Coordinates of C-alpha atoms in Angstrom, one line a residue:
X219 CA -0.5 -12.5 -15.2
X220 CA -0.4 -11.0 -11.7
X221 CA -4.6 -11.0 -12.4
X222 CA -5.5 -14.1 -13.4
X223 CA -3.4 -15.4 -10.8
X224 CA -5.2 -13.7 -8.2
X225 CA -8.2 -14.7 -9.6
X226 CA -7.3 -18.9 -9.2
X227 CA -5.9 -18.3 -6.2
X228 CA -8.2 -18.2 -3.2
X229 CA -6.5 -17.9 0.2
X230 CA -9.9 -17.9 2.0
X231 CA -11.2 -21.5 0.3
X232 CA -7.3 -22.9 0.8
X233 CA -6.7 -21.8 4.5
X234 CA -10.7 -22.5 6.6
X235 CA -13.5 -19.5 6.5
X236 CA -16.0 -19.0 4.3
X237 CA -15.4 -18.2 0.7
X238 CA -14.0 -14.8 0.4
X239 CA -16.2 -12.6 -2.1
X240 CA -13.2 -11.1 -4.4
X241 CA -13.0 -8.0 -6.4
X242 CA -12.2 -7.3 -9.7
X243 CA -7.9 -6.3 -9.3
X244 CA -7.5 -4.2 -12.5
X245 CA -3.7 -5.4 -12.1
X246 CA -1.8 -7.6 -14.4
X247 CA 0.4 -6.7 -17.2
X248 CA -1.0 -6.5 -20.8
X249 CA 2.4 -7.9 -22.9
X250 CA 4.6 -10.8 -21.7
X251 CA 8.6 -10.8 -21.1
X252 CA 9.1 -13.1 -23.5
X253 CA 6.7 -12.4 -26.6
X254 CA 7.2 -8.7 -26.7
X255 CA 9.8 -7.3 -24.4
X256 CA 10.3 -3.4 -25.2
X257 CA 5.9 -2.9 -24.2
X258 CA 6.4 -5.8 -21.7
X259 CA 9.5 -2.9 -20.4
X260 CA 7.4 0.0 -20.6
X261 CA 4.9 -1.1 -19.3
X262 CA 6.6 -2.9 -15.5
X263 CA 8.1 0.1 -14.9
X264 CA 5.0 2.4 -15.0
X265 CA 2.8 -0.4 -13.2
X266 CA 5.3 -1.1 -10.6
X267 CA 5.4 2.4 -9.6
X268 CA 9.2 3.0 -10.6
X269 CA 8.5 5.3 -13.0
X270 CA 5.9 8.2 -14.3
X271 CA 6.0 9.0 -18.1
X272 CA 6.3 13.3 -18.1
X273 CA 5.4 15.6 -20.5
X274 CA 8.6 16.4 -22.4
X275 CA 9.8 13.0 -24.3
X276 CA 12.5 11.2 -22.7
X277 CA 12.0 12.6 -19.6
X278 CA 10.5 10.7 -16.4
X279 CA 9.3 11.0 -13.0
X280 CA 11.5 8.8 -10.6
X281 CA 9.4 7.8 -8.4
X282 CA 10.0 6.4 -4.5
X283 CA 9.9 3.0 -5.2
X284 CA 13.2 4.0 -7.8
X285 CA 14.6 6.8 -5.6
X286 CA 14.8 4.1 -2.5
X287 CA 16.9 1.7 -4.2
X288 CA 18.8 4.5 -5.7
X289 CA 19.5 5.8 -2.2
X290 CA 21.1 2.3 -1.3
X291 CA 22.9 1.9 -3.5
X292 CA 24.4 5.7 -3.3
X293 CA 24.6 4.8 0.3
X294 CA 27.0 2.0 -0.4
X295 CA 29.1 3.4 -2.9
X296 CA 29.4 6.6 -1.2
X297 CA 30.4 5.3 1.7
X298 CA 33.4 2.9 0.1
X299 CA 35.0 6.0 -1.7
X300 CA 35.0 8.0 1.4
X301 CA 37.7 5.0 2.9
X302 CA 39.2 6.3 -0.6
X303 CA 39.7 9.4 0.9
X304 CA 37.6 11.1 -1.9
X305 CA 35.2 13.8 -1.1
X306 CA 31.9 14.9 -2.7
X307 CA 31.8 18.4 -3.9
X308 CA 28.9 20.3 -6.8
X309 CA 30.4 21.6 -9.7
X310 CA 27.2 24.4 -11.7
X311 CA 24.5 22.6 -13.9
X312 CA 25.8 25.4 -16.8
X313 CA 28.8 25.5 -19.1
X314 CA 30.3 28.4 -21.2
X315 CA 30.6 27.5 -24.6
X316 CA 34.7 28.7 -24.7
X317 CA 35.0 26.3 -21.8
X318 CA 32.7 23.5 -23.2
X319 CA 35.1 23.3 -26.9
X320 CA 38.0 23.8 -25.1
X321 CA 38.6 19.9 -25.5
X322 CA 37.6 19.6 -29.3
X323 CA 38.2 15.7 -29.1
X324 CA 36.0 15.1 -26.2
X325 CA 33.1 17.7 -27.0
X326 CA 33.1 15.9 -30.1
X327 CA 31.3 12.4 -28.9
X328 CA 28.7 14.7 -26.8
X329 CA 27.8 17.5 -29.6
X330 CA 24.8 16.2 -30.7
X331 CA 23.5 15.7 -27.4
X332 CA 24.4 19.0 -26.0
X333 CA 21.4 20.9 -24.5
X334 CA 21.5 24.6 -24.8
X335 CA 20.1 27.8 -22.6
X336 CA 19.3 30.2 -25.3
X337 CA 16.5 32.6 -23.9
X338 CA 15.7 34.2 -20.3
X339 CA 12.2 34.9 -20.4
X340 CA 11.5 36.8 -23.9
X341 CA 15.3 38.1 -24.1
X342 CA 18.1 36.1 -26.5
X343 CA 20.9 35.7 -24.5
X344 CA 24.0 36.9 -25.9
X345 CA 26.1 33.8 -25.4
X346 CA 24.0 30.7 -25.3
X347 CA 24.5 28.6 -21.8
X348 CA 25.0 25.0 -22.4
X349 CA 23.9 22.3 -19.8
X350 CA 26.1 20.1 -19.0
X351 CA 26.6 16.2 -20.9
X352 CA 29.5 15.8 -18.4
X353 CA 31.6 17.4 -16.1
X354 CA 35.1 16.8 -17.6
X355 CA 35.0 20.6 -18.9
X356 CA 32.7 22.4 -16.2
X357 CA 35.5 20.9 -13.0
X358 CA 39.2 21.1 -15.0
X359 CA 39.7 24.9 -15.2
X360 CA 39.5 24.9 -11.6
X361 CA 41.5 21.7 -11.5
X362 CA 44.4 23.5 -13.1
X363 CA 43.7 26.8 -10.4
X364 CA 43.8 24.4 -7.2
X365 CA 46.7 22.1 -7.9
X366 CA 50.3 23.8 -7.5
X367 CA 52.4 21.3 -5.9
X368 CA 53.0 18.1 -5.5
X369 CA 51.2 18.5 -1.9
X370 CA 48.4 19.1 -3.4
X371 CA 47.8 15.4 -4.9
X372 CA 46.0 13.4 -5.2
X373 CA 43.0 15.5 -5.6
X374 CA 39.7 13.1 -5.8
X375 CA 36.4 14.9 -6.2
X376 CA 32.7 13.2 -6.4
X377 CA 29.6 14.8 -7.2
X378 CA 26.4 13.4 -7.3
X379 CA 24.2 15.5 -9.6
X380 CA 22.0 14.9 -12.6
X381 CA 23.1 15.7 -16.8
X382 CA 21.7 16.1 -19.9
X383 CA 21.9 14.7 -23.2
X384 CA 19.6 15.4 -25.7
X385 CA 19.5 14.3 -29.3
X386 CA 18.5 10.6 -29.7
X387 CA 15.7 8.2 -30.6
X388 CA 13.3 6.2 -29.2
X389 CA 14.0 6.8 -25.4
X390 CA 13.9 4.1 -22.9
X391 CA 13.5 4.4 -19.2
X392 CA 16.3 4.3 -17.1
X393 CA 18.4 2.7 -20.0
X394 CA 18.4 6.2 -22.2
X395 CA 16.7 9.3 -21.0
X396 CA 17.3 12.3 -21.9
X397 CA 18.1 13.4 -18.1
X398 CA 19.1 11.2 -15.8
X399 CA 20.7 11.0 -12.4
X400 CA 24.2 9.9 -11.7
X401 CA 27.8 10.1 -9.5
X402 CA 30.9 11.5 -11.2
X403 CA 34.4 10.4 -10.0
X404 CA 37.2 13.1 -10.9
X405 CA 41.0 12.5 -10.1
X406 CA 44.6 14.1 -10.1
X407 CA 47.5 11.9 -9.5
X408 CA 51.2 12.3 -9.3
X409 CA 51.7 9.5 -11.2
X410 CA 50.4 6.9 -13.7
X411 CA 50.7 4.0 -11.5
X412 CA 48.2 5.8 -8.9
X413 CA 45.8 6.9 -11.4
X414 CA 46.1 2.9 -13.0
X415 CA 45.4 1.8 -9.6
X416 CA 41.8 3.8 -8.2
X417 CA 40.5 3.1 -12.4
X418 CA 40.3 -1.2 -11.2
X419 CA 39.5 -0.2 -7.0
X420 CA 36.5 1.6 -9.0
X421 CA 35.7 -1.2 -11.3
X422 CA 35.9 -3.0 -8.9
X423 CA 32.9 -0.9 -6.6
X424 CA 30.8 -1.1 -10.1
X425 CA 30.9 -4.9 -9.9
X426 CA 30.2 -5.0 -6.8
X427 CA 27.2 -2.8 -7.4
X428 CA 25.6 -5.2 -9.7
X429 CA 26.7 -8.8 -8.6
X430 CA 26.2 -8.1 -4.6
X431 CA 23.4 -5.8 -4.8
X432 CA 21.5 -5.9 -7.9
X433 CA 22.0 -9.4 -8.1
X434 CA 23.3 -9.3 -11.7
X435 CA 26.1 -11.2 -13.1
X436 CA 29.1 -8.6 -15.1
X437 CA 31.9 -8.9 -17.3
X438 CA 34.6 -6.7 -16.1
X439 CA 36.8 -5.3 -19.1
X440 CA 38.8 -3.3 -21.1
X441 CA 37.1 -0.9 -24.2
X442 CA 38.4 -1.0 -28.1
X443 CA 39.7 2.5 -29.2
X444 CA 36.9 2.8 -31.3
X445 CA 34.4 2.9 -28.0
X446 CA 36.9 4.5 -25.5
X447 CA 35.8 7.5 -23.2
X448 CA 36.6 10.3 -26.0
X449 CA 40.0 12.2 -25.2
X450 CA 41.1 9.3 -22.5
X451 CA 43.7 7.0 -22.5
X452 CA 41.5 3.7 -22.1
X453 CA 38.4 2.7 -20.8
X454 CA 37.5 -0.1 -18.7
X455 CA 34.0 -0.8 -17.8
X456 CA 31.6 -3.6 -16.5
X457 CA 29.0 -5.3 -19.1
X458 CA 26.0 -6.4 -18.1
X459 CA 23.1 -9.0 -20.1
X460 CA 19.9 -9.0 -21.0
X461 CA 19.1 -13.0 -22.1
X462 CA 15.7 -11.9 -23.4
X463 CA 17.1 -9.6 -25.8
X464 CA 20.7 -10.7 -26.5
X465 CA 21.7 -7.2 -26.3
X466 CA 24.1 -6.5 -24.2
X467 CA 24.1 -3.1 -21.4
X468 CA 27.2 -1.3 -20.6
X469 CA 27.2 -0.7 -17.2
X470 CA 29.0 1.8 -15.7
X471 CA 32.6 3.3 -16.7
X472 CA 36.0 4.1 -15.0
X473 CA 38.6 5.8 -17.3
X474 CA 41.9 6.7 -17.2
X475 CA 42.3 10.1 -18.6
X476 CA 46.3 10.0 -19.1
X477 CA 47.7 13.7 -19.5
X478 CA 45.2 14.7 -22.6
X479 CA 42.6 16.8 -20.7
X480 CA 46.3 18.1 -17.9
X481 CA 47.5 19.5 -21.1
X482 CA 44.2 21.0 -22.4
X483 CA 43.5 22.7 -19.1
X484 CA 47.1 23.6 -18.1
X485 CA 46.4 21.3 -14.8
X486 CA 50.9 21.8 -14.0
X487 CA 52.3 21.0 -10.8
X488 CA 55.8 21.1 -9.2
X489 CA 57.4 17.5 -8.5
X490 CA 59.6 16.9 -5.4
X491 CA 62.2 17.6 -7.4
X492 CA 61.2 20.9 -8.3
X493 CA 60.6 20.1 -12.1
X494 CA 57.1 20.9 -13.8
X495 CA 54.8 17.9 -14.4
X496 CA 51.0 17.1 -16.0
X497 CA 48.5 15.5 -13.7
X498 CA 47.6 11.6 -14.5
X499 CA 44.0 11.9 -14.5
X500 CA 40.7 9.8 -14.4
X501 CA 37.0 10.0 -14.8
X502 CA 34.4 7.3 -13.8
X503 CA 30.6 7.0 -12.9
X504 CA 27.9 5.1 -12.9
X505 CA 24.0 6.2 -13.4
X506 CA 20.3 5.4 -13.1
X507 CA 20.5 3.1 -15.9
X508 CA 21.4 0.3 -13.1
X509 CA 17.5 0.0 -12.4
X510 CA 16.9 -0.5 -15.9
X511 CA 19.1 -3.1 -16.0
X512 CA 18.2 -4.4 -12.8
X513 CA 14.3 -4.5 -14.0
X514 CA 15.1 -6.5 -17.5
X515 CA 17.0 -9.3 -15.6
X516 CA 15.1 -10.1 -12.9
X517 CA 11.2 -8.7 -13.9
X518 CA 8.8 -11.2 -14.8
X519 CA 5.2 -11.3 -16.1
X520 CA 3.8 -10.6 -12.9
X521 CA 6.2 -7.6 -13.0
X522 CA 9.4 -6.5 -10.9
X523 CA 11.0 -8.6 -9.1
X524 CA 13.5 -6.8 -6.6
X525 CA 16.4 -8.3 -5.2
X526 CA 16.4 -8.3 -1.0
X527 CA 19.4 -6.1 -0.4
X528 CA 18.3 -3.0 -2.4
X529 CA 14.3 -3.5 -2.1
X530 CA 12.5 -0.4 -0.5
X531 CA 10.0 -3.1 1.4
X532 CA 12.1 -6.4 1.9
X533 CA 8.3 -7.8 3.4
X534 CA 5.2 -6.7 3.1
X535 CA 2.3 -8.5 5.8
X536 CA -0.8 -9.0 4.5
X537 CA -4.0 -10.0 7.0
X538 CA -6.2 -12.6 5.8
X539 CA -9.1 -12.2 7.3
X540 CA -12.5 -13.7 7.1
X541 CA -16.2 -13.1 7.8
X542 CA -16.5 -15.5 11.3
X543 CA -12.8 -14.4 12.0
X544 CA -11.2 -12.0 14.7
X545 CA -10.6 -9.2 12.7
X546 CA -8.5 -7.4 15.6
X547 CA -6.6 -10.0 16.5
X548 CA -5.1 -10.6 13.1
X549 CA -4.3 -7.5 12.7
X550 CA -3.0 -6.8 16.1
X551 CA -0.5 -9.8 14.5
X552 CA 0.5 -7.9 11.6
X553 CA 1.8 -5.4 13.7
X554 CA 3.5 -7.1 16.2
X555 CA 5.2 -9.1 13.0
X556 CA 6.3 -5.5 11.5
X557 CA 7.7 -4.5 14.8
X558 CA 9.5 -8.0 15.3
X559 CA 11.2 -7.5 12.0
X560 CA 12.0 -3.8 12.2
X561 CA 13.5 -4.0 15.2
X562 CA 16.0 -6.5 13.7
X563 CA 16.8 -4.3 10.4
X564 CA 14.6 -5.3 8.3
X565 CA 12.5 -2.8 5.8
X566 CA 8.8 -4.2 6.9
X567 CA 5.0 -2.8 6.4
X568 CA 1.9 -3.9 6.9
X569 CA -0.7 -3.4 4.2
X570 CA -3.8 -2.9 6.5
X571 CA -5.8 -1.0 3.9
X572 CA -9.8 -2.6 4.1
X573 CA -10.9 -1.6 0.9
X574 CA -8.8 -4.2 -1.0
X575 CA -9.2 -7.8 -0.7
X576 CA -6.4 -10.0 -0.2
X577 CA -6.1 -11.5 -3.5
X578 CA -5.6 -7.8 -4.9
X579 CA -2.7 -7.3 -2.4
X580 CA -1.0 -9.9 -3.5
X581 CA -0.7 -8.8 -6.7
X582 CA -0.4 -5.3 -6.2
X583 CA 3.2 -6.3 -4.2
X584 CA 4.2 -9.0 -6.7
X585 CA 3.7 -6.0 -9.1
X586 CA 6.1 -3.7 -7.4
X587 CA 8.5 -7.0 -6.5
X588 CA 8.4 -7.3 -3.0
X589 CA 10.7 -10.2 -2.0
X590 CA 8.5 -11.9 0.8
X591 CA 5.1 -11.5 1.5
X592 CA 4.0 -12.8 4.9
X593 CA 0.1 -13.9 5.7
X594 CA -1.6 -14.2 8.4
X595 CA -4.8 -15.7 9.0
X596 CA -7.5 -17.2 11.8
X597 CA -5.2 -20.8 11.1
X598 CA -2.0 -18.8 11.3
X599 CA -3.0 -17.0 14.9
X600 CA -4.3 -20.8 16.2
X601 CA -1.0 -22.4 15.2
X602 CA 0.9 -19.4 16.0
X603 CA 2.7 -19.4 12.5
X604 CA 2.8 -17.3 9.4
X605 CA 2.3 -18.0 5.8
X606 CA 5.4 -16.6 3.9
X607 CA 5.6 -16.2 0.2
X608 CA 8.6 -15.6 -1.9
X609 CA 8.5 -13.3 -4.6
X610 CA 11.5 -14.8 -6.6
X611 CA 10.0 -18.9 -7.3
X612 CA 6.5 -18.2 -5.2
X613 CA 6.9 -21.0 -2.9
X614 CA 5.1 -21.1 0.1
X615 CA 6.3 -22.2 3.8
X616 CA 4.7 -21.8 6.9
X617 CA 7.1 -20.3 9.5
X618 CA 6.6 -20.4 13.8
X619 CA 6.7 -17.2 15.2
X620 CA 9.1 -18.0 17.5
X621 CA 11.5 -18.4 14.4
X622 CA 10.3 -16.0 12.4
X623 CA 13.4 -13.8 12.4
X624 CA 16.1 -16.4 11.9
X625 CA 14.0 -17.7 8.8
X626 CA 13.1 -14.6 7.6
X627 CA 16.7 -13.1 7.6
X628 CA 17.9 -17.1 5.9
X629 CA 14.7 -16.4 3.3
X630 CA 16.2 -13.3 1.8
X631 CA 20.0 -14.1 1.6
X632 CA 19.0 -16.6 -0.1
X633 CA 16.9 -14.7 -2.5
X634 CA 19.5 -12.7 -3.1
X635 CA 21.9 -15.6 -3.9
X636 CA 19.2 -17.2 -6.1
X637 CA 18.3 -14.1 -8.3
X638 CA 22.3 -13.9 -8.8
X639 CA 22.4 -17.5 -9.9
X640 CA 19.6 -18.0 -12.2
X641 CA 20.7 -14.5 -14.1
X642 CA 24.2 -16.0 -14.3
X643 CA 23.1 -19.4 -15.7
X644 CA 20.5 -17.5 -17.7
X645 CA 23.0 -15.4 -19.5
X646 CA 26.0 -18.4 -19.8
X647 CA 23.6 -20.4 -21.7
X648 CA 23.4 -17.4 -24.2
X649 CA 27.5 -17.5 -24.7
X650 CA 29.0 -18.2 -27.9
X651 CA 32.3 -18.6 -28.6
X652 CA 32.9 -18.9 -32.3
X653 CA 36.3 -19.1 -34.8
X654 CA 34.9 -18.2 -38.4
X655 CA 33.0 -15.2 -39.9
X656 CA 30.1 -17.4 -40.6
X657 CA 30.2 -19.2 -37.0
X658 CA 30.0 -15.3 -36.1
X659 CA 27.0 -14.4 -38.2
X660 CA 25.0 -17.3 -37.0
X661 CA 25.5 -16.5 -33.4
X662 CA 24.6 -13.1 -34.0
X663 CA 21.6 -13.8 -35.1
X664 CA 20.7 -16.4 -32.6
X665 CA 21.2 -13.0 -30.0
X666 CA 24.1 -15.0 -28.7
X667 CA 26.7 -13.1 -26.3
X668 CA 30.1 -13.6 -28.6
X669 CA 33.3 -14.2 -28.0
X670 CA 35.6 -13.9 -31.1
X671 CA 39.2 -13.7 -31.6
X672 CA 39.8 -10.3 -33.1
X673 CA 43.0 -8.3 -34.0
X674 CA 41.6 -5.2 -31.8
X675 CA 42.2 -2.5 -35.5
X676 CA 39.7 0.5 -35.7
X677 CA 39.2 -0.5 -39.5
X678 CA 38.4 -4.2 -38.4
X679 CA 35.9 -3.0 -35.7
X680 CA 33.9 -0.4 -38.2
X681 CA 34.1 -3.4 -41.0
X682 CA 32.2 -5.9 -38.6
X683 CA 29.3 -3.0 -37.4
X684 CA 28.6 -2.6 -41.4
X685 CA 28.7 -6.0 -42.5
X686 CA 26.4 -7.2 -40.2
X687 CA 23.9 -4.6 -40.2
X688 CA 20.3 -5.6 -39.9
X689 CA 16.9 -5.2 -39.0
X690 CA 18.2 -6.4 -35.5
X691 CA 20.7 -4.5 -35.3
X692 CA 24.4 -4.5 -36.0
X693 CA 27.7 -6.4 -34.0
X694 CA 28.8 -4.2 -31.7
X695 CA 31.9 -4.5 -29.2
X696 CA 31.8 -4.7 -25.2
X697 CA 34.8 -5.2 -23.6
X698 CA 38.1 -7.3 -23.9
X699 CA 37.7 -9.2 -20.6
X700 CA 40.1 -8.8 -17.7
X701 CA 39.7 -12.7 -17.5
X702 CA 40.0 -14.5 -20.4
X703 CA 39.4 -18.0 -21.7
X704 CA 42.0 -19.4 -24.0
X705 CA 42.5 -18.5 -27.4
X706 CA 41.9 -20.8 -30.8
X707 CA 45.4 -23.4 -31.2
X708 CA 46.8 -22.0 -33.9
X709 CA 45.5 -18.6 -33.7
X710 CA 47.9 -15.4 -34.4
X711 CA 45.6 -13.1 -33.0
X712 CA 46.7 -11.8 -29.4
X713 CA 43.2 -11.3 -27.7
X714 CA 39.4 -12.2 -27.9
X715 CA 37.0 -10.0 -27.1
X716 CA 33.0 -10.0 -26.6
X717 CA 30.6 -8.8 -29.6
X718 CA 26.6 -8.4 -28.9
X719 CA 23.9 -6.8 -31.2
X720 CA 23.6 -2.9 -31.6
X721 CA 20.0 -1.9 -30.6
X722 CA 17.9 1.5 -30.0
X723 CA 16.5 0.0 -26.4
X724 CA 19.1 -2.5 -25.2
X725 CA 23.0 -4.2 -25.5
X726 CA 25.0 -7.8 -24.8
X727 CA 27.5 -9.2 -23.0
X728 CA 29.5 -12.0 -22.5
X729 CA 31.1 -14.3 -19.9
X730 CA 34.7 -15.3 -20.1
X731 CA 36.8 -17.9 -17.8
X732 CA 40.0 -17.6 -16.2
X733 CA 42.4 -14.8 -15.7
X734 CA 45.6 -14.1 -17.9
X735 CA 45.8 -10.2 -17.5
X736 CA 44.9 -7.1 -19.2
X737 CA 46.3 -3.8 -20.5
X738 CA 49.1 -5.1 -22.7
X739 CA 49.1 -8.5 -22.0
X740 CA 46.6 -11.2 -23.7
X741 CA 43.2 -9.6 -24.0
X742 CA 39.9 -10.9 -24.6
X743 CA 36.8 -9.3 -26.4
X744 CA 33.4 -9.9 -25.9
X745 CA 30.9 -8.6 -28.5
X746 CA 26.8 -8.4 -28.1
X747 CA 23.7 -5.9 -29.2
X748 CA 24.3 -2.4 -27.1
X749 CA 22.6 0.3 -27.0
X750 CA 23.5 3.5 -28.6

């Protein structure tokens, strides 16, 4: 723990100076990652000042330290579907209930977590208000009153905005709240082939999204029937892993729509050649639950650990001073080593706060997952170095300040590279592929990511959840990956897909090897624990 390893560790004693009197850090987490991982959860993402727990259930307080990395990440997605030429827009918070049923199949899969606005002040409103689960409903009557002609495709709409859904158990943070915040993609095409086209250039964004910033290693694929968007076409989505858990996390969704929702909503238009047509439409967003995600994989039991690229503070300097020491001068070398490093791009501070010993510093950062923490003491200002620790594998290099930039930039790429790799050998150790039922069963209770041959039927899909309902949990299916591997000699079945554990906090996934096609061609499923 982040306390007791404050405690062994004594800068002062290692580094010259006189024994440093230390106080009492009150940090440290009480549950480890790998003995008890839901309070080990709950407890990092309080501690690390990500979250604060609020007075209505399932509801939090994001907190800077979340609303940072969420803003880098917005910043980066928002700025690659701009070269998409879509545009961000609001759509109202509120939904009328004719407008909300309007698409029975679709309201369907979000009744039972459909908020509603009954009362203003002491008054019973005379049509209850609902707040919206999704947007689908709230944006396509207006849909069907902008688009005419064909001149007025595409149209692609974003918002950014928060929803509500409301009846569930046990809430998590980040992974299922009962508000969270996320971006909503809405397209018209003229055609299928467009609309097939932006649903993989959007996948495609999400992967990004986790692999290059989050550091976190995804399965890109296609959803049964049984787990599809409700009223779309298909559903592709990326999968992400939780190795600790063997569940499985869906990550973020892009759907294709086909006509259902054109026809619902009357969203017509006039071809080139005059004749009336239905939109091609898709849907497609990703949420908050990334941070949760990105806090299981990586976090430790000295708490977050926060990969370079999306980190609010990439370095945090911490002086080391001592009783005989010059005080001024140490610090005067803090700030000079912010400024050097800001001016270069990098997110930098200096924690020059004198009530709080060194030791408690340390730990306080490791807490919140800064990536590099840089000391400096009387022997770094005579040698004209700095001490630099990484948060990732803690080891410790001593850097010349005449190279502290180069290093420093080297240091975090290849934190960023190492996070990715250790997650992605982390959760390949944890895939199974297995041929027989009972091969299946033992996987799945090893909390293996699975991938099975399966004959992609509804009936088949249901059969496997009941069958191997437990205590843990039940199978549960991700994708069938883009990329497969190949299927079992002798085999009649067409695709394999991944299987994981069902859970109440988290989900699996699975890896797969190389690429044979999707969408009609050979398919492959991957199955794990998901959350509901």
């Amino acid at each position: 723990m982040a306390t007791k390893d404050a405690k062994k560790s004594n800068p002062s004693a290692k580094r010259g100076g006189k024994k440093e009197v230390k106080k009492e850090t009150g940090l440290g987490l009480s549950y480890k990652k790998d003995e008890n991982f839901g309070e080990w959860y709950s407890e990092v993402v309080v501690s690390g000042e990500m979250i604060e727990y609020y007075d209505i259930s399932g509801c939090y307080i994001l907190r800077p330290w979340t609303m940072s990395i969420w803003e880098t990440m917005q910043t980066f997605f928002d700025g690659e579907i701009k070269k998409m030429k879509i545009k961000n827009c609001y759509f109202p918070l509120f939904v009328s209930p004719g407008v909300l049923e309007r698409e029975k199949d679709h309201i369907e899969g979000f009744a039972p977590e459909v908020a509603w606005v009954t009362k203003s002040g002491e008054s019973t409103l005379e049509v209850p208000i609902a707040i919206r689960p999704t947007s689908e409903t709230v944006m396509y009557p207006y849909y069907s009153k902008w688009i005419r002609g064909h001149r007025d495709l595409p149209l692609k709409l974003n918002q950014w905005c928060n929803v509500v859904r409301w009846e569930f158990s046990n809430p998590t943070p980040f992974i299922r709240s009962r508000e969270f915040l996320w971006q909503e993609g809405h397209t018209a095409f003229a055609t299928k082939v467009e609309a097939d086209t932006e649903v993989l250039e959007i996948l495609e964004l999400y992967r990004r999204i986790y692999e290059e910033y989050l550091a976190i290693p995804v399965v890109k694929g296609k959803k049964s029937e049984l787990e599809k968007f409700a009223g779309g076409l298909y559903t592709t989505s990326v999968e992400a892993f939780i190795p600790n858990t063997g569940r499985g996390v869906q990550g973020a969704t892009s759907h294709c729509l086909g006509q259902n929702f054109a026809k619902m909503f009357e969203i017509n238009f006039e071809n080139e050649k005059g004749e009336k047509a239905m939109v091609w439409q898709n849907s497609w967003a990703y949420s908050t639950r990334t941070l949760g995600v990105m806090v299981m994989v990586h976090g430790d039991d000295k708490g977050l650990v926060l990969p370079p690229k999306v980190a609010s503070i990439q370095v945090v300097v911490i002086p080391v001073p001592y009783k005989d020491a010059d005080t001024q001068a140490i610090l005067d070398a803090c700030s000079k080593t912010v400024n050097t490093l800001s001016e270069v791009g990098l997110r930098v501070e200096a924690d020059l706060r004198d009530n709080y010993s060194p030791g408690w510093k340390y730990s306080h950062w490791e807490m919140k997952g800064v990536p590099l923490r840089i000391e400096i003491g009387p022997k770094d200002l005579a040698n004209n170095q700095v001490r630099v620790v990484r948060r990732d594998n803690s080891a410790k290099v001593d850097i010349p300040v005449d190279k502290l930039v180069e290093q420093i930039n080297d240091m975090l790429a290849d934190i960023q590279q190492n996070l990715f790799d250790v997650a992605k050998q982390k959760r390949d150790a944890c895939v199974k592929v297995v041929k027989t039922w009972d091969d299946f069963v033992e996987a799945l209770g090893q909390k293996k990511l699975i991938l099975a041959p399966w004959c992609d039927e509804e009936e088949v899909e249901k059969d496997v959840k009941a069958r191997t309902k437990g205590e843990m949990g039940a199978a549960k299916t991700l994708c069938s990956p883009f990329d497969q591997p190949e299927l079992p000699p002798g085999t009649s079945l067409t695709c394999i897909w991944i299987f994981s554990l069902l859970s109440a906090i988290i989900t699996t996934t699975v890896h797969v090897a190389p690429h044979t096609g999707w969408l009609g061609e050979e398919r492959c499923l991957v199955i794990s624990k998901k959350t509901n």
